[in-house]
C-alpha positions as MATLAB code, in Angstrom:
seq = 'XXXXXXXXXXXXXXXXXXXXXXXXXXXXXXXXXXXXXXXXXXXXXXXXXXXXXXXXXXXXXXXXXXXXXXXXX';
ca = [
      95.789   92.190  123.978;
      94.359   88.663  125.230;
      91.382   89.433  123.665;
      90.486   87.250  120.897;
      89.996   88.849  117.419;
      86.582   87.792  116.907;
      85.717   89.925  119.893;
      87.264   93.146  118.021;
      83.234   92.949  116.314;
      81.389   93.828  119.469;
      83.752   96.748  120.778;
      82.147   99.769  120.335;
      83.770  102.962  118.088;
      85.277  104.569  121.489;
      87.631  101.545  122.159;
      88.292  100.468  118.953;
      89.181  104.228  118.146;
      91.338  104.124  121.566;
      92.865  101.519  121.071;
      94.200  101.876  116.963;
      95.082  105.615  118.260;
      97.605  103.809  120.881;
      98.889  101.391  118.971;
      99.618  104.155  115.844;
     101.428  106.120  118.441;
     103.525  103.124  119.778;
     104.480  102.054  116.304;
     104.701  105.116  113.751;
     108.501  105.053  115.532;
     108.950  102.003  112.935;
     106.889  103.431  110.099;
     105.031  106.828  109.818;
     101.953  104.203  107.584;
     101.545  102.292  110.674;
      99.379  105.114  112.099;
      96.064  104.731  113.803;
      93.456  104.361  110.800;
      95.860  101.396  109.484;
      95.416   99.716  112.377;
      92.185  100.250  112.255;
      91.736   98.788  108.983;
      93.818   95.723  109.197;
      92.278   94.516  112.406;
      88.491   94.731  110.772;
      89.602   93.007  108.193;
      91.247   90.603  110.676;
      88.089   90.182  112.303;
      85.893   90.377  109.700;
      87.539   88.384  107.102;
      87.427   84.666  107.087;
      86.882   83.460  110.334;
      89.468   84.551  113.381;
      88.895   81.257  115.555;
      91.368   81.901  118.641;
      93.822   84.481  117.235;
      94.562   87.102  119.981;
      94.884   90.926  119.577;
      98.647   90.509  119.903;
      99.027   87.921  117.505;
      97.254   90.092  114.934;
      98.421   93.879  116.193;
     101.915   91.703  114.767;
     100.795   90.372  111.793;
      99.396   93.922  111.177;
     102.631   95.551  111.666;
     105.253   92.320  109.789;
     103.312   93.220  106.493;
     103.897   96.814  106.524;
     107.280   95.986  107.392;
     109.909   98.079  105.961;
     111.437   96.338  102.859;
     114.601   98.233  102.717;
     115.399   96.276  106.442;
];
């Protein structure tokens, strides 16, 4: 979760996979969308959109989850 985002490039399929796959199961609680391939998606296009400087996994696994945040709340 230190990592920074413009690391998330270089990971290979195995730990990106891994890694989506537990943060869909610690978060689908919230919201059945935020599964593993969303995560997926938003942090490639984290990382691969514009240019990440020194935002950390964390800081984007949250930004990931505020925008599929639950309007109704």
């Amino acid at each position: 979760m230190d990592d920074k985002v413009a690391r998330w490039p270089r990971a290979t399929t195995e730990e990106k996979v891994d890694f989506a796959t537990r943060l869909g199961k610690a978060f689908s609680r919230l919201s059945p969308e935020l599964d593993q391939r969303y995560f997926m998606s938003c942090l490639e296009e984290t990382a691969n959109i514009g240019n990440p400087r020194d935002i950390k996994i964390e800081e984007a696994v949250k930004l990931c989850v505020s925008v599929k945040k639950d309007p109704a709340e």
